[in-house]
Amino acid sequence: MFLENASRKGWIEVICGSMFSGKTEELIRRLKRAQFAHQKVEIFKPRIDVRYSEEDVVSHDANAFRSTPVDSPQNILLLSSDVDVVGIDEAQFFDDSLVDVCRQLADSGIRVIAAGLDMDYTGKPFGPMPALMATAEYVTKVHAICVRCGNLAHHSHRLTADDKQVLLGDQDSYEPICRHCFNNCQESKPQEGITPATQKTAK
Ligand code: ZN
């Protein structure tokens, strides 16, 4: 699907899905393949994501890749001169300027591969991901398996009561579930736990 063509013109790829769907593993797979072909690869992640290691992009299977934590997408531009491929992990945590930064990188001939959560724990599109998906040449949705019924899962269901959009966590804080199990959870949830936009009027 991804033809690394000889002309080496830039483009944007997005890898998205829920937690535990293998987004980062897929990002690392593509980056390693480019590196093996002697292409110069740089990988960035938002400084906010320091769950495992300050400098490594580490997927859940501990398949590490050296990365640079940055405070803003602008820093990615500054650090990407003389690079063939730019990888961006946890792209959902960057602000909307990431979309324009990816466009500038691709326009200048760089292959950009951005991985991130497509939806937050409430099922809403997450940060710059929707705009990034719209402007990318290639979008890959990867899926987890629903821990409740075994269907394909695309929701990251939060297991704690915290209602901040950004809550870094792992198996203890989230579980991947499918559309139907997600809807069942929403229905059985107390109303105060739901954001105002989706809150039903009291009966
Ligand atoms: Zn399910």
mmCIF file with all atom_site columns, N, CA, C and O in Angstrom, residues 17-23 25 51-52 60 117 142-145 147 153 155-157 169-177:
data_model
loop_
_atom_site.group_PDB
_atom_site.id
_atom_site.type_symbol
_atom_site.label_atom_id
_atom_site.label_alt_id
_atom_site.label_comp_id
_atom_site.label_asym_id
_atom_site.label_entity_id
_atom_site.label_seq_id
_atom_site.pdbx_PDB_ins_code
_atom_site.Cartn_x
_atom_site.Cartn_y
_atom_site.Cartn_z
_atom_site.occupancy
_atom_site.B_iso_or_equiv
_atom_site.pdbx_formal_charge
_atom_site.auth_seq_id
_atom_site.auth_comp_id
_atom_site.auth_asym_id
_atom_site.auth_atom_id
_atom_site.pdbx_PDB_model_num
ATOM 1   N N  . GLY A 1 17  ? -6.190  4.746  15.775 1.00 0.00 ? 17  GLY A N  1
ATOM 2   C CA . GLY A 1 17  ? -7.004  3.702  16.370 1.00 0.00 ? 17  GLY A CA 1
ATOM 3   C C  . GLY A 1 17  ? -7.091  3.927  17.865 1.00 0.00 ? 17  GLY A C  1
ATOM 4   O O  . GLY A 1 17  ? -6.627  4.948  18.376 1.00 0.00 ? 17  GLY A O  1
ATOM 5   N N  . SER A 1 18  ? -7.685  2.965  18.555 1.00 0.00 ? 18  SER A N  1
ATOM 6   C CA . SER A 1 18  ? -7.851  3.087  20.002 1.00 0.00 ? 18  SER A CA 1
ATOM 7   C C  . SER A 1 18  ? -6.554  2.698  20.706 1.00 0.00 ? 18  SER A C  1
ATOM 8   O O  . SER A 1 18  ? -5.563  2.339  20.061 1.00 0.00 ? 18  SER A O  1
ATOM 9   N N  . MET A 1 19  ? -6.583  2.754  22.015 1.00 0.00 ? 19  MET A N  1
ATOM 10  C CA . MET A 1 19  ? -5.466  2.222  22.769 1.00 0.00 ? 19  MET A CA 1
ATOM 11  C C  . MET A 1 19  ? -5.400  0.701  22.559 1.00 0.00 ? 19  MET A C  1
ATOM 12  O O  . MET A 1 19  ? -6.415  0.065  22.304 1.00 0.00 ? 19  MET A O  1
ATOM 13  N N  . PHE A 1 20  ? -4.203  0.162  22.638 1.00 0.00 ? 20  PHE A N  1
ATOM 14  C CA . PHE A 1 20  ? -3.955  -1.290 22.482 1.00 0.00 ? 20  PHE A CA 1
ATOM 15  C C  . PHE A 1 20  ? -4.310  -1.802 21.086 1.00 0.00 ? 20  PHE A C  1
ATOM 16  O O  . PHE A 1 20  ? -4.633  -2.972 20.911 1.00 0.00 ? 20  PHE A O  1
ATOM 17  N N  . SER A 1 21  ? -4.260  -0.894 20.080 1.00 0.00 ? 21  SER A N  1
ATOM 18  C CA . SER A 1 21  ? -4.562  -1.317 18.717 1.00 0.00 ? 21  SER A CA 1
ATOM 19  C C  . SER A 1 21  ? -3.298  -1.539 17.891 1.00 0.00 ? 21  SER A C  1
ATOM 20  O O  . SER A 1 21  ? -3.383  -1.958 16.736 1.00 0.00 ? 21  SER A O  1
ATOM 21  N N  . GLY A 1 22  ? -2.135  -1.238 18.474 1.00 0.00 ? 22  GLY A N  1
ATOM 22  C CA . GLY A 1 22  ? -0.893  -1.468 17.737 1.00 0.00 ? 22  GLY A CA 1
ATOM 23  C C  . GLY A 1 22  ? -0.459  -0.312 16.859 1.00 0.00 ? 22  GLY A C  1
ATOM 24  O O  . GLY A 1 22  ? 0.328   -0.493 15.935 1.00 0.00 ? 22  GLY A O  1
ATOM 25  N N  . LYS A 1 23  ? -0.935  0.909  17.165 1.00 0.00 ? 23  LYS A N  1
ATOM 26  C CA . LYS A 1 23  ? -0.546  2.096  16.381 1.00 0.00 ? 23  LYS A CA 1
ATOM 27  C C  . LYS A 1 23  ? 0.957   2.304  16.391 1.00 0.00 ? 23  LYS A C  1
ATOM 28  O O  . LYS A 1 23  ? 1.579   2.498  15.356 1.00 0.00 ? 23  LYS A O  1
ATOM 29  N N  . GLU A 1 25  ? 3.349   0.249  17.261 1.00 0.00 ? 25  GLU A N  1
ATOM 30  C CA . GLU A 1 25  ? 4.065   -0.874 16.633 1.00 0.00 ? 25  GLU A CA 1
ATOM 31  C C  . GLU A 1 25  ? 4.090   -0.702 15.116 1.00 0.00 ? 25  GLU A C  1
ATOM 32  O O  . GLU A 1 25  ? 5.108   -0.961 14.467 1.00 0.00 ? 25  GLU A O  1
ATOM 33  N N  . ARG A 1 51  ? 5.385   8.444  29.884 1.00 0.00 ? 51  ARG A N  1
ATOM 34  C CA . ARG A 1 51  ? 4.988   7.261  30.648 1.00 0.00 ? 51  ARG A CA 1
ATOM 35  C C  . ARG A 1 51  ? 6.131   6.271  30.831 1.00 0.00 ? 51  ARG A C  1
ATOM 36  O O  . ARG A 1 51  ? 6.279   5.649  31.859 1.00 0.00 ? 51  ARG A O  1
ATOM 37  N N  . TYR A 1 52  ? 6.916   6.081  29.768 1.00 0.00 ? 52  TYR A N  1
ATOM 38  C CA . TYR A 1 52  ? 7.908   5.007  29.827 1.00 0.00 ? 52  TYR A CA 1
ATOM 39  C C  . TYR A 1 52  ? 9.328   5.538  29.896 1.00 0.00 ? 52  TYR A C  1
ATOM 40  O O  . TYR A 1 52  ? 10.115  5.147  30.723 1.00 0.00 ? 52  TYR A O  1
ATOM 41  N N  . HIS A 1 60  ? 3.625   -0.834 23.561 1.00 0.00 ? 60  HIS A N  1
ATOM 42  C CA . HIS A 1 60  ? 3.291   -1.662 24.724 1.00 0.00 ? 60  HIS A CA 1
ATOM 43  C C  . HIS A 1 60  ? 4.075   -2.977 24.749 1.00 0.00 ? 60  HIS A C  1
ATOM 44  O O  . HIS A 1 60  ? 4.173   -3.605 25.775 1.00 0.00 ? 60  HIS A O  1
ATOM 45  N N  . LEU A 1 117 ? -4.257  8.526  18.697 1.00 0.00 ? 117 LEU A N  1
ATOM 46  C CA . LEU A 1 117 ? -5.626  8.100  19.013 1.00 0.00 ? 117 LEU A CA 1
ATOM 47  C C  . LEU A 1 117 ? -6.591  8.907  18.163 1.00 0.00 ? 117 LEU A C  1
ATOM 48  O O  . LEU A 1 117 ? -6.522  10.135 18.144 1.00 0.00 ? 117 LEU A O  1
ATOM 49  N N  . VAL A 1 142 ? -6.158  1.085  12.701 1.00 0.00 ? 142 VAL A N  1
ATOM 50  C CA . VAL A 1 142 ? -5.849  -0.218 13.284 1.00 0.00 ? 142 VAL A CA 1
ATOM 51  C C  . VAL A 1 142 ? -6.817  -0.439 14.448 1.00 0.00 ? 142 VAL A C  1
ATOM 52  O O  . VAL A 1 142 ? -7.332  0.517  15.025 1.00 0.00 ? 142 VAL A O  1
ATOM 53  N N  . HIS A 1 143 ? -7.073  -1.686 14.771 1.00 0.00 ? 143 HIS A N  1
ATOM 54  C CA . HIS A 1 143 ? -8.083  -1.992 15.772 1.00 0.00 ? 143 HIS A CA 1
ATOM 55  C C  . HIS A 1 143 ? -7.526  -2.875 16.875 1.00 0.00 ? 143 HIS A C  1
ATOM 56  O O  . HIS A 1 143 ? -6.657  -3.704 16.635 1.00 0.00 ? 143 HIS A O  1
ATOM 57  N N  . ALA A 1 144 ? -8.075  -2.673 18.061 1.00 0.00 ? 144 ALA A N  1
ATOM 58  C CA . ALA A 1 144 ? -7.817  -3.607 19.153 1.00 0.00 ? 144 ALA A CA 1
ATOM 59  C C  . ALA A 1 144 ? -8.934  -4.645 19.140 1.00 0.00 ? 144 ALA A C  1
ATOM 60  O O  . ALA A 1 144 ? -9.809  -4.618 18.274 1.00 0.00 ? 144 ALA A O  1
ATOM 61  N N  . ILE A 1 145 ? -8.882  -5.549 20.075 1.00 0.00 ? 145 ILE A N  1
ATOM 62  C CA . ILE A 1 145 ? -9.960  -6.530 20.247 1.00 0.00 ? 145 ILE A CA 1
ATOM 63  C C  . ILE A 1 145 ? -10.731 -6.147 21.505 1.00 0.00 ? 145 ILE A C  1
ATOM 64  O O  . ILE A 1 145 ? -10.140 -5.857 22.547 1.00 0.00 ? 145 ILE A O  1
ATOM 65  N N  . VAL A 1 147 ? -12.309 -6.232 24.868 1.00 0.00 ? 147 VAL A N  1
ATOM 66  C CA . VAL A 1 147 ? -12.019 -7.136 25.990 1.00 0.00 ? 147 VAL A CA 1
ATOM 67  C C  . VAL A 1 147 ? -13.300 -7.756 26.550 1.00 0.00 ? 147 VAL A C  1
ATOM 68  O O  . VAL A 1 147 ? -13.246 -8.695 27.332 1.00 0.00 ? 147 VAL A O  1
ATOM 69  N N  . ALA A 1 153 ? -12.371 -3.629 18.306 1.00 0.00 ? 153 ALA A N  1
ATOM 70  C CA . ALA A 1 153 ? -12.608 -2.503 19.216 1.00 0.00 ? 153 ALA A CA 1
ATOM 71  C C  . ALA A 1 153 ? -12.037 -1.228 18.627 1.00 0.00 ? 153 ALA A C  1
ATOM 72  O O  . ALA A 1 153 ? -10.952 -1.246 18.042 1.00 0.00 ? 153 ALA A O  1
ATOM 73  N N  . HIS A 1 155 ? -12.886 1.892  20.561 1.00 0.00 ? 155 HIS A N  1
ATOM 74  C CA . HIS A 1 155 ? -13.026 2.854  21.650 1.00 0.00 ? 155 HIS A CA 1
ATOM 75  C C  . HIS A 1 155 ? -12.001 2.564  22.740 1.00 0.00 ? 155 HIS A C  1
ATOM 76  O O  . HIS A 1 155 ? -11.700 1.402  23.019 1.00 0.00 ? 155 HIS A O  1
ATOM 77  N N  . SER A 1 156 ? -11.473 3.661  23.338 1.00 0.00 ? 156 SER A N  1
ATOM 78  C CA . SER A 1 156 ? -10.600 3.517  24.506 1.00 0.00 ? 156 SER A CA 1
ATOM 79  C C  . SER A 1 156 ? -11.453 3.866  25.718 1.00 0.00 ? 156 SER A C  1
ATOM 80  O O  . SER A 1 156 ? -11.674 5.033  26.024 1.00 0.00 ? 156 SER A O  1
ATOM 81  N N  . HIS A 1 157 ? -11.947 2.849  26.387 1.00 0.00 ? 157 HIS A N  1
ATOM 82  C CA . HIS A 1 157 ? -12.869 3.070  27.508 1.00 0.00 ? 157 HIS A CA 1
ATOM 83  C C  . HIS A 1 157 ? -12.081 3.308  28.783 1.00 0.00 ? 157 HIS A C  1
ATOM 84  O O  . HIS A 1 157 ? -11.238 2.495  29.161 1.00 0.00 ? 157 HIS A O  1
ATOM 85  N N  . GLY A 1 169 ? -2.200  6.782  30.723 1.00 0.00 ? 169 GLY A N  1
ATOM 86  C CA . GLY A 1 169 ? -2.396  5.554  31.475 1.00 0.00 ? 169 GLY A CA 1
ATOM 87  C C  . GLY A 1 169 ? -2.264  4.337  30.608 1.00 0.00 ? 169 GLY A C  1
ATOM 88  O O  . GLY A 1 169 ? -1.985  4.426  29.427 1.00 0.00 ? 169 GLY A O  1
ATOM 89  N N  . ASP A 1 170 ? -2.489  3.207  31.210 1.00 0.00 ? 170 ASP A N  1
ATOM 90  C CA . ASP A 1 170 ? -2.273  1.947  30.529 1.00 0.00 ? 170 ASP A CA 1
ATOM 91  C C  . ASP A 1 170 ? -3.379  0.983  30.880 1.00 0.00 ? 170 ASP A C  1
ATOM 92  O O  . ASP A 1 170 ? -4.517  1.386  31.062 1.00 0.00 ? 170 ASP A O  1
ATOM 93  N N  . GLN A 1 171 ? -3.014  -0.282 31.005 1.00 0.00 ? 171 GLN A N  1
ATOM 94  C CA . GLN A 1 171 ? -4.042  -1.305 31.262 1.00 0.00 ? 171 GLN A CA 1
ATOM 95  C C  . GLN A 1 171 ? -4.895  -0.990 32.483 1.00 0.00 ? 171 GLN A C  1
ATOM 96  O O  . GLN A 1 171 ? -6.046  -1.374 32.551 1.00 0.00 ? 171 GLN A O  1
ATOM 97  N N  . ASP A 1 172 ? -4.306  -0.274 33.461 1.00 0.00 ? 172 ASP A N  1
ATOM 98  C CA . ASP A 1 172 ? -5.053  0.024  34.677 1.00 0.00 ? 172 ASP A CA 1
ATOM 99  C C  . ASP A 1 172 ? -6.119  1.086  34.432 1.00 0.00 ? 172 ASP A C  1
ATOM 100 O O  . ASP A 1 172 ? -7.115  1.151  35.148 1.00 0.00 ? 172 ASP A O  1
ATOM 101 N N  . SER A 1 173 ? -5.906  1.959  33.431 1.00 0.00 ? 173 SER A N  1
ATOM 102 C CA . SER A 1 173 ? -6.792  3.105  33.246 1.00 0.00 ? 173 SER A CA 1
ATOM 103 C C  . SER A 1 173 ? -7.758  2.957  32.073 1.00 0.00 ? 173 SER A C  1
ATOM 104 O O  . SER A 1 173 ? -8.784  3.630  32.032 1.00 0.00 ? 173 SER A O  1
ATOM 105 N N  . TYR A 1 174 ? -7.399  2.124  31.084 1.00 0.00 ? 174 TYR A N  1
ATOM 106 C CA . TYR A 1 174 ? -8.217  2.025  29.873 1.00 0.00 ? 174 TYR A CA 1
ATOM 107 C C  . TYR A 1 174 ? -8.401  0.576  29.459 1.00 0.00 ? 174 TYR A C  1
ATOM 108 O O  . TYR A 1 174 ? -7.558  -0.273 29.733 1.00 0.00 ? 174 TYR A O  1
ATOM 109 N N  . GLU A 1 175 ? -9.499  0.328  28.726 1.00 0.00 ? 175 GLU A N  1
ATOM 110 C CA . GLU A 1 175 ? -9.656  -0.964 28.063 1.00 0.00 ? 175 GLU A CA 1
ATOM 111 C C  . GLU A 1 175 ? -10.226 -0.705 26.671 1.00 0.00 ? 175 GLU A C  1
ATOM 112 O O  . GLU A 1 175 ? -11.015 0.218  26.470 1.00 0.00 ? 175 GLU A O  1
ATOM 113 N N  . PRO A 1 176 ? -9.791  -1.491 25.679 1.00 0.00 ? 176 PRO A N  1
ATOM 114 C CA . PRO A 1 176 ? -10.361 -1.332 24.343 1.00 0.00 ? 176 PRO A CA 1
ATOM 115 C C  . PRO A 1 176 ? -11.703 -2.053 24.274 1.00 0.00 ? 176 PRO A C  1
ATOM 116 O O  . PRO A 1 176 ? -11.800 -3.213 24.681 1.00 0.00 ? 176 PRO A O  1
ATOM 117 N N  . ILE A 1 177 ? -12.730 -1.347 23.800 1.00 0.00 ? 177 ILE A N  1
ATOM 118 C CA . ILE A 1 177 ? -14.034 -1.993 23.638 1.00 0.00 ? 177 ILE A CA 1
ATOM 119 C C  . ILE A 1 177 ? -14.665 -1.586 22.311 1.00 0.00 ? 177 ILE A C  1
ATOM 120 O O  . ILE A 1 177 ? -14.285 -0.580 21.705 1.00 0.00 ? 177 ILE A O  1
#
